């Protein structure tokens, strides 16, 4: 199996996703496959599932879902200083 081929990854995970979210597996499998392929290392044996996170944002639904490369922070910065210029 080619772990970088989206269609092969989707076909392998469809049954597992359908057992938890029946009827939504087409949308979810596509998003999950994109996320997993983006973080897959050169050696697929070293794949770590902790590299893929799901963040629920208030007011959104499945149709608003997207894969974001990078880090998603759902909370604001701790403290009162949010922006500085020419700080030392």
GROMACS .gro file of N, CA and C in nm:
model
  264
    1UNK      N    1   0.084  -0.119   0.000
    1UNK     CA    2   0.000   0.000   0.000
    1UNK      C    3   0.087   0.124   0.000
    2UNK      N    4   0.053   0.219  -0.084
    2UNK     CA    5   0.123   0.348  -0.088
    2UNK      C    6   0.053   0.442   0.011
    3UNK      N    7   0.122   0.475   0.120
    3UNK     CA    8   0.060   0.557   0.225
    3UNK      C    9   0.047   0.703   0.186
    4UNK      N   10   0.101   0.742   0.072
    4UNK     CA   11   0.088   0.879   0.026
    4UNK      C   12  -0.020   0.895  -0.082
    5UNK      N   13  -0.084   0.784  -0.119
    5UNK     CA   14  -0.193   0.787  -0.217
    5UNK      C   15  -0.325   0.802  -0.142
    6UNK      N   16  -0.392   0.913  -0.163
    6UNK     CA   17  -0.512   0.947  -0.088
    6UNK      C   18  -0.623   0.843  -0.105
    7UNK      N   19  -0.644   0.796  -0.227
    7UNK     CA   20  -0.752   0.700  -0.253
    7UNK      C   21  -0.729   0.567  -0.181
    8UNK      N   22  -0.605   0.521  -0.176
    8UNK     CA   23  -0.575   0.396  -0.106
    8UNK      C   24  -0.595   0.412   0.044
    9UNK      N   25  -0.555   0.526   0.098
    9UNK     CA   26  -0.572   0.551   0.241
    9UNK      C   27  -0.721   0.557   0.276
   10UNK      N   28  -0.799   0.626   0.194
   10UNK     CA   29  -0.943   0.638   0.218
   10UNK      C   30  -1.011   0.502   0.214
   11UNK      N   31  -0.974   0.419   0.116
   11UNK     CA   32  -1.039   0.288   0.105
   11UNK      C   33  -1.009   0.200   0.226
   12UNK      N   34  -0.891   0.216   0.288
   12UNK     CA   35  -0.855   0.134   0.404
   12UNK      C   36  -0.924   0.181   0.532
   13UNK      N   37  -0.951   0.310   0.544
   13UNK     CA   38  -1.007   0.361   0.669
   13UNK      C   39  -1.159   0.377   0.667
   14UNK      N   40  -1.223   0.362   0.553
   14UNK     CA   41  -1.367   0.386   0.539
   14UNK      C   42  -1.450   0.304   0.638
   15UNK      N   43  -1.421   0.177   0.655
   15UNK     CA   44  -1.501   0.092   0.745
   15UNK      C   45  -1.488   0.136   0.891
   16UNK      N   46  -1.367   0.174   0.931
   16UNK     CA   47  -1.346   0.216   1.070
   16UNK      C   48  -1.420   0.346   1.100
   17UNK      N   49  -1.417   0.440   1.006
   17UNK     CA   50  -1.485   0.568   1.026
   17UNK      C   51  -1.636   0.549   1.020
   18UNK      N   52  -1.683   0.464   0.929
   18UNK     CA   53  -1.828   0.441   0.915
   18UNK      C   54  -1.886   0.375   1.039
   19UNK      N   55  -1.806   0.297   1.111
   19UNK     CA   56  -1.858   0.234   1.233
   19UNK      C   57  -1.884   0.335   1.344
   20UNK      N   58  -1.818   0.450   1.338
   20UNK     CA   59  -1.837   0.555   1.439
   20UNK      C   60  -1.927   0.668   1.391
   21UNK      N   61  -1.917   0.704   1.264
   21UNK     CA   62  -1.992   0.818   1.208
   21UNK      C   63  -2.058   0.775   1.077
   22UNK      N   64  -2.158   0.691   1.085
   22UNK     CA   65  -2.223   0.639   0.965
   22UNK      C   66  -2.292   0.752   0.888
   23UNK      N   67  -2.269   0.757   0.758
   23UNK     CA   68  -2.328   0.859   0.673
   23UNK      C   69  -2.237   0.977   0.650
   24UNK      N   70  -2.140   0.995   0.736
   24UNK     CA   71  -2.046   1.108   0.724
   24UNK      C   72  -1.907   1.061   0.682
   25UNK      N   73  -1.893   0.932   0.651
   25UNK     CA   74  -1.760   0.877   0.626
   25UNK      C   75  -1.691   0.935   0.503
   26UNK      N   76  -1.767   0.976   0.401
   26UNK     CA   77  -1.703   1.032   0.281
   26UNK      C   78  -1.630   1.162   0.314
   27UNK      N   79  -1.697   1.250   0.385
   27UNK     CA   80  -1.637   1.378   0.421
   27UNK      C   81  -1.523   1.360   0.519
   28UNK      N   82  -1.545   1.279   0.621
   28UNK     CA   83  -1.444   1.260   0.725
   28UNK      C   84  -1.321   1.188   0.674
   29UNK      N   85  -1.339   1.085   0.592
   29UNK     CA   86  -1.224   1.011   0.541
   29UNK      C   87  -1.134   1.099   0.456
   30UNK      N   88  -1.192   1.186   0.378
   30UNK     CA   89  -1.112   1.276   0.296
   30UNK      C   90  -1.029   1.370   0.383
   31UNK      N   91  -1.089   1.425   0.486
   31UNK     CA   92  -1.016   1.515   0.577
   31UNK      C   93  -0.907   1.441   0.655
   32UNK      N   94  -0.941   1.322   0.704
   32UNK     CA   95  -0.844   1.244   0.782
   32UNK      C   96  -0.727   1.202   0.694
   33UNK      N   97  -0.755   1.159   0.572
   33UNK     CA   98  -0.648   1.117   0.481
   33UNK      C   99  -0.555   1.234   0.450
   34UNK      N  100  -0.610   1.352   0.424
   34UNK     CA  101  -0.527   1.470   0.398
   34UNK      C  102  -0.435   1.499   0.516
   35UNK      N  103  -0.491   1.496   0.636
   35UNK     CA  104  -0.413   1.527   0.756
   35UNK      C  105  -0.302   1.423   0.778
   36UNK      N  106  -0.335   1.296   0.761
   36UNK     CA  107  -0.236   1.190   0.784
   36UNK      C  108  -0.125   1.193   0.680
   37UNK      N  109  -0.159   1.221   0.555
   37UNK     CA  110  -0.057   1.226   0.450
   37UNK      C  111   0.037   1.344   0.472
   38UNK      N  112  -0.015   1.456   0.522
   38UNK     CA  113   0.070   1.573   0.547
   38UNK      C  114   0.174   1.548   0.654
   39UNK      N  115   0.141   1.471   0.757
   39UNK     CA  116   0.234   1.451   0.869
   39UNK      C  117   0.309   1.319   0.862
   40UNK      N  118   0.290   1.243   0.756
   40UNK     CA  119   0.356   1.113   0.744
   40UNK      C  120   0.506   1.132   0.720
   41UNK      N  121   0.590   1.070   0.804
   41UNK     CA  122   0.735   1.084   0.785
   41UNK      C  123   0.784   1.002   0.665
   42UNK      N  124   0.911   1.016   0.631
   42UNK     CA  125   0.966   0.942   0.517
   42UNK      C  126   0.954   0.792   0.537
   43UNK      N  127   0.971   0.746   0.659
   43UNK     CA  128   0.952   0.604   0.690
   43UNK      C  129   0.815   0.590   0.755
   44UNK      N  130   0.715   0.536   0.685
   44UNK     CA  131   0.579   0.528   0.739
   44UNK      C  132   0.566   0.446   0.868
   45UNK      N  133   0.664   0.364   0.899
   45UNK     CA  134   0.660   0.286   1.023
   45UNK      C  135   0.666   0.379   1.143
   46UNK      N  136   0.728   0.495   1.128
   46UNK     CA  137   0.744   0.591   1.237
   46UNK      C  138   0.626   0.686   1.252
   47UNK      N  139   0.514   0.659   1.183
   47UNK     CA  140   0.397   0.747   1.191
   47UNK      C  141   0.344   0.749   1.334
   48UNK      N  142   0.314   0.869   1.384
   48UNK     CA  143   0.262   0.885   1.520
   48UNK      C  144   0.124   0.951   1.511
   49UNK      N  145   0.022   0.884   1.564
   49UNK     CA  146  -0.114   0.938   1.555
   49UNK      C  147  -0.131   1.066   1.635
   50UNK      N  148  -0.041   1.094   1.728
   50UNK     CA  149  -0.050   1.216   1.808
   50UNK      C  150  -0.015   1.340   1.726
   51UNK      N  151   0.035   1.322   1.606
   51UNK     CA  152   0.067   1.437   1.520
   51UNK      C  153  -0.056   1.494   1.453
   52UNK      N  154  -0.170   1.427   1.462
   52UNK     CA  155  -0.295   1.475   1.405
   52UNK      C  156  -0.389   1.507   1.519
   53UNK      N  157  -0.436   1.629   1.525
   53UNK     CA  158  -0.527   1.673   1.631
   53UNK      C  159  -0.657   1.723   1.570
   54UNK      N  160  -0.765   1.708   1.645
   54UNK     CA  161  -0.895   1.759   1.604
   54UNK      C  162  -0.935   1.866   1.704
   55UNK      N  163  -0.971   1.984   1.653
   55UNK     CA  164  -1.013   2.094   1.739
   55UNK      C  165  -1.154   2.135   1.700
   56UNK      N  166  -1.246   2.129   1.794
   56UNK     CA  167  -1.385   2.170   1.770
   56UNK      C  168  -1.397   2.317   1.804
   57UNK      N  169  -1.441   2.395   1.707
   57UNK     CA  170  -1.462   2.537   1.728
   57UNK      C  171  -1.611   2.562   1.746
   58UNK      N  172  -1.647   2.647   1.839
   58UNK     CA  173  -1.786   2.674   1.872
   58UNK      C  174  -1.857   2.737   1.752
   59UNK      N  175  -1.973   2.685   1.719
   59UNK     CA  176  -2.053   2.740   1.611
   59UNK      C  177  -2.028   2.678   1.476
   60UNK      N  178  -1.934   2.588   1.466
   60UNK     CA  179  -1.902   2.524   1.339
   60UNK      C  180  -1.965   2.387   1.329
   61UNK      N  181  -1.967   2.334   1.210
   61UNK     CA  182  -2.020   2.202   1.186
   61UNK      C  183  -1.928   2.124   1.094
   62UNK      N  184  -1.972   2.006   1.054
   62UNK     CA  185  -1.890   1.922   0.969
   62UNK      C  186  -1.865   1.987   0.834
   63UNK      N  187  -1.963   2.059   0.783
   63UNK     CA  188  -1.946   2.124   0.652
   63UNK      C  189  -1.846   2.240   0.657
   64UNK      N  190  -1.809   2.286   0.776
   64UNK     CA  191  -1.709   2.392   0.792
   64UNK      C  192  -1.569   2.337   0.820
   65UNK      N  193  -1.554   2.207   0.821
   65UNK     CA  194  -1.427   2.144   0.857
   65UNK      C  195  -1.322   2.164   0.750
   66UNK      N  196  -1.196   2.177   0.796
   66UNK     CA  197  -1.083   2.195   0.706
   66UNK      C  198  -0.958   2.142   0.772
   67UNK      N  199  -0.861   2.104   0.691
   67UNK     CA  200  -0.732   2.061   0.741
   67UNK      C  201  -0.641   2.183   0.744
   68UNK      N  202  -0.580   2.208   0.859
   68UNK     CA  203  -0.492   2.324   0.877
   68UNK      C  204  -0.352   2.272   0.903
   69UNK      N  205  -0.256   2.317   0.823
   69UNK     CA  206  -0.118   2.278   0.846
   69UNK      C  207  -0.059   2.373   0.949
   70UNK      N  208  -0.005   2.319   1.053
   70UNK     CA  209   0.051   2.400   1.161
   70UNK      C  210  -0.017   2.365   1.292
   71UNK      N  211  -0.034   2.465   1.377
   71UNK     CA  212  -0.091   2.443   1.509
   71UNK      C  213  -0.213   2.531   1.527
   72UNK      N  214  -0.318   2.474   1.584
   72UNK     CA  215  -0.440   2.549   1.611
   72UNK      C  216  -0.449   2.570   1.762
   73UNK      N  217  -0.456   2.696   1.803
   73UNK     CA  218  -0.472   2.730   1.945
   73UNK      C  219  -0.612   2.785   1.963
   74UNK      N  220  -0.691   2.719   2.047
   74UNK     CA  221  -0.829   2.761   2.066
   74UNK      C  222  -0.844   2.867   2.173
   75UNK      N  223  -0.742   2.891   2.250
   75UNK     CA  224  -0.752   2.990   2.358
   75UNK      C  225  -0.661   3.108   2.328
   76UNK      N  226  -0.690   3.219   2.391
   76UNK     CA  227  -0.610   3.339   2.373
   76UNK      C  228  -0.483   3.329   2.458
   77UNK      N  229  -0.387   3.414   2.431
   77UNK     CA  230  -0.262   3.415   2.507
   77UNK      C  231  -0.288   3.451   2.653
   78UNK      N  232  -0.210   3.390   2.742
   78UNK     CA  233  -0.224   3.417   2.884
   78UNK      C  234  -0.148   3.545   2.916
   79UNK      N  235  -0.214   3.639   2.981
   79UNK     CA  236  -0.151   3.766   3.018
   79UNK      C  237  -0.219   3.882   2.948
   80UNK      N  238  -0.168   4.002   2.976
   80UNK     CA  239  -0.231   4.121   2.922
   80UNK      C  240  -0.159   4.175   2.799
   81UNK      N  241  -0.032   4.141   2.780
   81UNK     CA  242   0.045   4.192   2.666
   81UNK      C  243   0.023   4.098   2.548
   82UNK      N  244  -0.032   4.153   2.441
   82UNK     CA  245  -0.061   4.073   2.322
   82UNK      C  246   0.033   4.106   2.206
   83UNK      N  247   0.085   4.229   2.203
   83UNK     CA  248   0.168   4.273   2.091
   83UNK      C  249   0.270   4.376   2.140
   84UNK      N  250   0.394   4.365   2.096
   84UNK     CA  251   0.497   4.464   2.130
   84UNK      C  252   0.579   4.495   2.006
   85UNK      N  253   0.637   4.613   2.005
   85UNK     CA  254   0.728   4.653   1.899
   85UNK      C  255   0.856   4.702   1.963
   86UNK      N  256   0.969   4.665   1.906
   86UNK     CA  257   1.102   4.704   1.952
   86UNK      C  258   1.123   4.670   2.101
   87UNK      N  259   1.082   4.549   2.140
   87UNK     CA  260   1.099   4.508   2.279
   87UNK      C  261   1.242   4.463   2.304
   88UNK      N  262   1.289   4.481   2.427
   88UNK     CA  263   1.424   4.440   2.465
   88UNK      C  264   1.415   4.338   2.577
   0.00000   0.00000   0.00000
